[in-house]
DNA sequence: ATTCCTAAGTGTAAATAGTACACTTAGGAG
DNA sequence: CTCCTAAGTGTACTATTTACACTTAGGAAT
């Protein structure tokens, strides 16, 4: 099968920068796949692939991510489109980059489709990557750092029920600065967008912390009446 | 001439949302062109067009904007990529949208290329637009409102020499709220990123205000040493 | 030249938000 | 029962933001 056009057309891919938190090592992690096909066969790269004729860009990103890594139903947002004429050695390929936030414990990785392997890498210790994928990660990290301070997207990196300590650590890791425990708690609780649950964390070797959950409906109500989320 | 590919490829265009300020009517304006070709021939649309094989997306946006309207050398930044399969009635076309900021007095509009006409429209009184261009403008306006509060991009909408009143009005128009004159001046001057010039405005029928210019070098220095621009 | 009109330019006090900081409590491990 | 770790909590100080009104300058009109 072949496709013929009157004017120049380009291949279009989507690539996903998937972030997760490693609360043990206190670092951000990125989901990478090992390429099973040329070019860059055997090299680590962002999960992604070609956009099919009848799917939207967003759907393509969701599909490729699911196919290659098993990760589904997550926060996914368009980041930037990379279109330098020579960014792919085969021919001109545009890539619409997306970034995603995921609770690292919610998924078991399953490499498949064009990926030989899928694994989490520390943001501070990435392997050499295919194409311009390093640049995409840098861009995504900048976006994440900027957005997390004034939009309640951090919760996407945590399980539905979390402790205030986990939430604080999340901000400390992403913004790369320490926060004062008492001031942080005061600030986040004052917004009244967290539900205090009747549960405490389990399997810890010290006093267990209370669990909270993010109340999105409440947040949206509060935004309407003037709340400006800010950490 | 025809182009044949093994896998599906798509047409790629760039479209530009060009903002300017009307200081007389106190409103934001958008640069539109009247389409000279099908589809949507005769309808108003954003300036833009097909990406050529050897130019980057950014270059394509600059070129199309220059060709269709005469506007060149301006602040231009990628916004979002639109790729719904049916957004163009001819075939699948992706459009990489850019937004731009320009001093409305710095250019004389020259419609040419695929455009029959080019004109400024008030953001609050736009005609019906081709494709999904209304959505692009909405998105661009959101980005502008968000970005102008914490990045010094507003100066791009003013001439190189401006009064503090003009600068304040700019923020008032874009953010759609009034600001206190004394507090605004205090805030912006305290940043020490404006040069106070030995000139005052001309041709005004009242006391002439002092002119200032944005010192970008000074701004970047200050950012390095911890300045966080915010209005 | 005098008056009128418009916008330029300027400071202070009160309220709010942000920061710095340390001890007691709870609970599992040994 | 002791030890260890992190949970949980309040206050005083500092910085920032807000609200607010009058005098000055300069051209236009008479």
Short mmCIF file of N, CA and C in Angstrom, two decimals, chain A residues 1-12 51-57 78 80-85 91-92 94 96 98 143 150 230, chain B residues 1-12 51-57 78 80-85 91-92 94 96 98 143 150 230:
data_model
loop_
_atom_site.label_atom_id
_atom_site.label_comp_id
_atom_site.label_asym_id
_atom_site.label_seq_id
_atom_site.Cartn_x
_atom_site.Cartn_y
_atom_site.Cartn_z
N UNK A 1 0.84 -1.21 0.00
CA UNK A 1 0.00 0.00 0.00
C UNK A 1 0.87 1.25 0.00
N UNK A 2 0.44 2.23 -0.76
CA UNK A 2 1.21 3.48 -0.76
C UNK A 2 0.26 4.67 -0.78
N UNK A 3 0.81 5.79 -0.41
CA UNK A 3 0.02 7.02 -0.30
C UNK A 3 0.64 8.08 -1.19
N UNK A 4 -0.16 8.67 -2.07
CA UNK A 4 0.36 9.67 -2.99
C UNK A 4 -0.38 11.00 -2.80
N UNK A 5 0.39 12.07 -2.78
CA UNK A 5 -0.19 13.40 -2.55
C UNK A 5 0.38 14.38 -3.56
N UNK A 6 -0.37 15.45 -3.76
CA UNK A 6 0.01 16.47 -4.73
C UNK A 6 1.09 17.40 -4.15
N UNK A 7 0.97 17.66 -2.84
CA UNK A 7 1.93 18.54 -2.17
C UNK A 7 2.71 17.75 -1.14
N UNK A 8 3.84 18.28 -0.69
CA UNK A 8 4.64 17.54 0.29
C UNK A 8 3.86 17.30 1.58
N UNK A 9 3.93 16.11 2.07
CA UNK A 9 3.30 15.74 3.33
C UNK A 9 4.40 15.18 4.22
N UNK A 10 4.12 15.15 5.53
CA UNK A 10 5.14 14.66 6.44
C UNK A 10 4.58 13.59 7.35
N UNK A 11 5.48 12.75 7.78
CA UNK A 11 5.13 11.77 8.79
C UNK A 11 4.90 12.51 10.09
N UNK A 12 3.98 12.01 10.90
CA UNK A 12 3.73 12.65 12.18
C UNK A 12 3.71 11.59 13.28
N UNK A 51 1.08 8.59 14.12
CA UNK A 51 -0.33 8.94 14.26
C UNK A 51 -1.10 8.26 13.14
N UNK A 52 -2.14 7.54 13.50
CA UNK A 52 -2.95 6.86 12.49
C UNK A 52 -3.96 7.82 11.86
N UNK A 53 -4.40 7.50 10.64
CA UNK A 53 -5.24 8.45 9.88
C UNK A 53 -6.50 8.92 10.58
N UNK A 54 -7.11 8.07 11.41
CA UNK A 54 -8.41 8.47 11.95
C UNK A 54 -8.42 8.77 13.43
N UNK A 55 -7.26 8.92 14.01
CA UNK A 55 -7.23 9.21 15.45
C UNK A 55 -6.68 10.62 15.67
N UNK A 56 -7.16 11.26 16.70
CA UNK A 56 -6.63 12.58 17.05
C UNK A 56 -5.23 12.42 17.63
N UNK A 57 -4.53 13.53 17.76
CA UNK A 57 -3.17 13.48 18.29
C UNK A 57 -3.18 12.95 19.73
N UNK A 78 -0.62 18.09 25.92
CA UNK A 78 0.31 18.41 24.84
C UNK A 78 1.36 19.39 25.30
N UNK A 80 4.72 20.34 23.12
CA UNK A 80 5.40 21.14 22.11
C UNK A 80 5.55 20.27 20.87
N UNK A 81 5.63 20.90 19.71
CA UNK A 81 5.79 20.14 18.48
C UNK A 81 7.17 20.37 17.90
N UNK A 82 7.86 19.29 17.66
CA UNK A 82 9.22 19.34 17.14
C UNK A 82 9.19 19.04 15.66
N UNK A 83 9.76 19.95 14.87
CA UNK A 83 9.63 19.76 13.42
C UNK A 83 10.84 20.16 12.62
N UNK A 84 12.03 20.15 13.23
CA UNK A 84 13.22 20.46 12.44
C UNK A 84 13.29 19.48 11.26
N UNK A 85 13.61 19.99 10.07
CA UNK A 85 13.55 19.13 8.87
C UNK A 85 14.41 17.87 8.98
N UNK A 91 13.42 10.58 7.00
CA UNK A 91 12.70 11.55 6.18
C UNK A 91 12.18 12.59 7.14
N UNK A 92 11.46 13.57 6.66
CA UNK A 92 10.96 14.58 7.57
C UNK A 92 9.81 14.01 8.41
N UNK A 94 7.48 15.04 11.85
CA UNK A 94 7.13 15.95 12.95
C UNK A 94 6.76 15.11 14.15
N UNK A 96 4.75 15.47 17.78
CA UNK A 96 3.99 16.24 18.75
C UNK A 96 4.26 15.60 20.12
N UNK A 98 3.98 15.04 24.12
CA UNK A 98 3.05 15.14 25.23
C UNK A 98 3.81 14.88 26.51
N UNK A 143 8.17 22.70 31.91
CA UNK A 143 6.73 22.90 31.95
C UNK A 143 6.17 22.41 33.28
N UNK A 150 1.24 26.51 40.19
CA UNK A 150 -0.02 27.25 40.16
C UNK A 150 -1.20 26.46 39.58
N UNK A 230 -1.68 28.11 44.58
CA UNK A 230 -0.27 28.48 44.46
C UNK A 230 0.51 27.85 45.60
N UNK B 1 3.87 17.37 -10.41
CA UNK B 1 4.72 16.74 -9.40
C UNK B 1 3.86 16.08 -8.33
N UNK B 2 4.29 14.93 -7.86
CA UNK B 2 3.54 14.28 -6.80
C UNK B 2 4.50 13.63 -5.80
N UNK B 3 3.96 13.35 -4.65
CA UNK B 3 4.76 12.82 -3.55
C UNK B 3 4.14 11.51 -3.09
N UNK B 4 4.94 10.44 -3.09
CA UNK B 4 4.42 9.14 -2.71
C UNK B 4 5.17 8.60 -1.49
N UNK B 5 4.40 8.06 -0.56
CA UNK B 5 5.00 7.55 0.68
C UNK B 5 4.45 6.18 0.99
N UNK B 6 5.17 5.44 1.78
CA UNK B 6 4.79 4.09 2.15
C UNK B 6 3.72 4.09 3.25
N UNK B 7 3.86 5.07 4.17
CA UNK B 7 2.91 5.18 5.28
C UNK B 7 2.13 6.48 5.16
N UNK B 8 1.01 6.57 5.86
CA UNK B 8 0.22 7.80 5.74
C UNK B 8 1.01 9.02 6.21
N UNK B 9 0.92 10.08 5.46
CA UNK B 9 1.56 11.35 5.80
C UNK B 9 0.48 12.40 5.80
N UNK B 10 0.78 13.52 6.45
CA UNK B 10 -0.25 14.55 6.53
C UNK B 10 0.30 15.89 6.09
N UNK B 11 -0.59 16.71 5.61
CA UNK B 11 -0.24 18.09 5.31
C UNK B 11 0.00 18.81 6.62
N UNK B 12 0.94 19.73 6.62
CA UNK B 12 1.20 20.49 7.84
C UNK B 12 1.21 21.98 7.53
N UNK B 51 3.82 24.29 5.42
CA UNK B 51 5.24 24.22 5.77
C UNK B 51 6.00 23.62 4.58
N UNK B 52 7.04 24.30 4.17
CA UNK B 52 7.84 23.82 3.05
C UNK B 52 8.85 22.77 3.52
N UNK B 53 9.29 21.89 2.60
CA UNK B 53 10.11 20.75 3.01
C UNK B 53 11.39 21.09 3.77
N UNK B 54 12.00 22.23 3.49
CA UNK B 54 13.30 22.49 4.10
C UNK B 54 13.32 23.58 5.14
N UNK B 55 12.16 24.00 5.57
CA UNK B 55 12.14 25.05 6.59
C UNK B 55 11.60 24.48 7.91
N UNK B 56 12.10 25.04 8.99
CA UNK B 56 11.58 24.62 10.30
C UNK B 56 10.18 25.19 10.47
N UNK B 57 9.48 24.73 11.49
CA UNK B 57 8.12 25.21 11.75
C UNK B 57 8.14 26.70 12.06
N UNK B 78 5.66 29.23 19.70
CA UNK B 78 4.74 28.14 19.40
C UNK B 78 3.69 28.01 20.49
N UNK B 80 0.32 25.68 20.19
CA UNK B 80 -0.36 24.40 20.32
C UNK B 80 -0.52 23.83 18.93
N UNK B 81 -0.62 22.51 18.85
CA UNK B 81 -0.79 21.87 17.55
C UNK B 81 -2.17 21.25 17.45
N UNK B 82 -2.87 21.61 16.42
CA UNK B 82 -4.23 21.15 16.18
C UNK B 82 -4.21 20.05 15.15
N UNK B 83 -4.78 18.91 15.48
CA UNK B 83 -4.67 17.79 14.56
C UNK B 83 -5.88 16.89 14.49
N UNK B 84 -7.06 17.42 14.82
CA UNK B 84 -8.25 16.58 14.67
C UNK B 84 -8.33 16.11 13.21
N UNK B 85 -8.66 14.83 13.02
CA UNK B 85 -8.62 14.26 11.65
C UNK B 85 -9.48 15.03 10.64
N UNK B 91 -8.54 17.22 3.39
CA UNK B 91 -7.82 16.01 3.78
C UNK B 91 -7.29 16.28 5.17
N UNK B 92 -6.57 15.34 5.74
CA UNK B 92 -6.06 15.58 7.08
C UNK B 92 -4.91 16.58 7.04
N UNK B 94 -2.55 18.94 9.71
CA UNK B 94 -2.18 19.39 11.06
C UNK B 94 -1.82 20.85 10.99
N UNK B 96 0.22 23.74 13.21
CA UNK B 96 0.99 24.15 14.37
C UNK B 96 0.73 25.65 14.55
N UNK B 98 1.02 29.34 16.20
CA UNK B 98 1.98 30.23 16.88
C UNK B 98 1.22 31.45 17.34
N UNK B 143 -3.04 31.85 26.86
CA UNK B 143 -1.59 31.79 27.05
C UNK B 143 -1.04 33.18 27.33
N UNK B 150 4.01 36.81 34.42
CA UNK B 150 5.28 36.39 35.02
C UNK B 150 6.44 36.33 34.03
N UNK B 230 7.00 39.65 38.08
CA UNK B 230 5.58 39.36 38.35
C UNK B 230 4.80 40.66 38.42
#
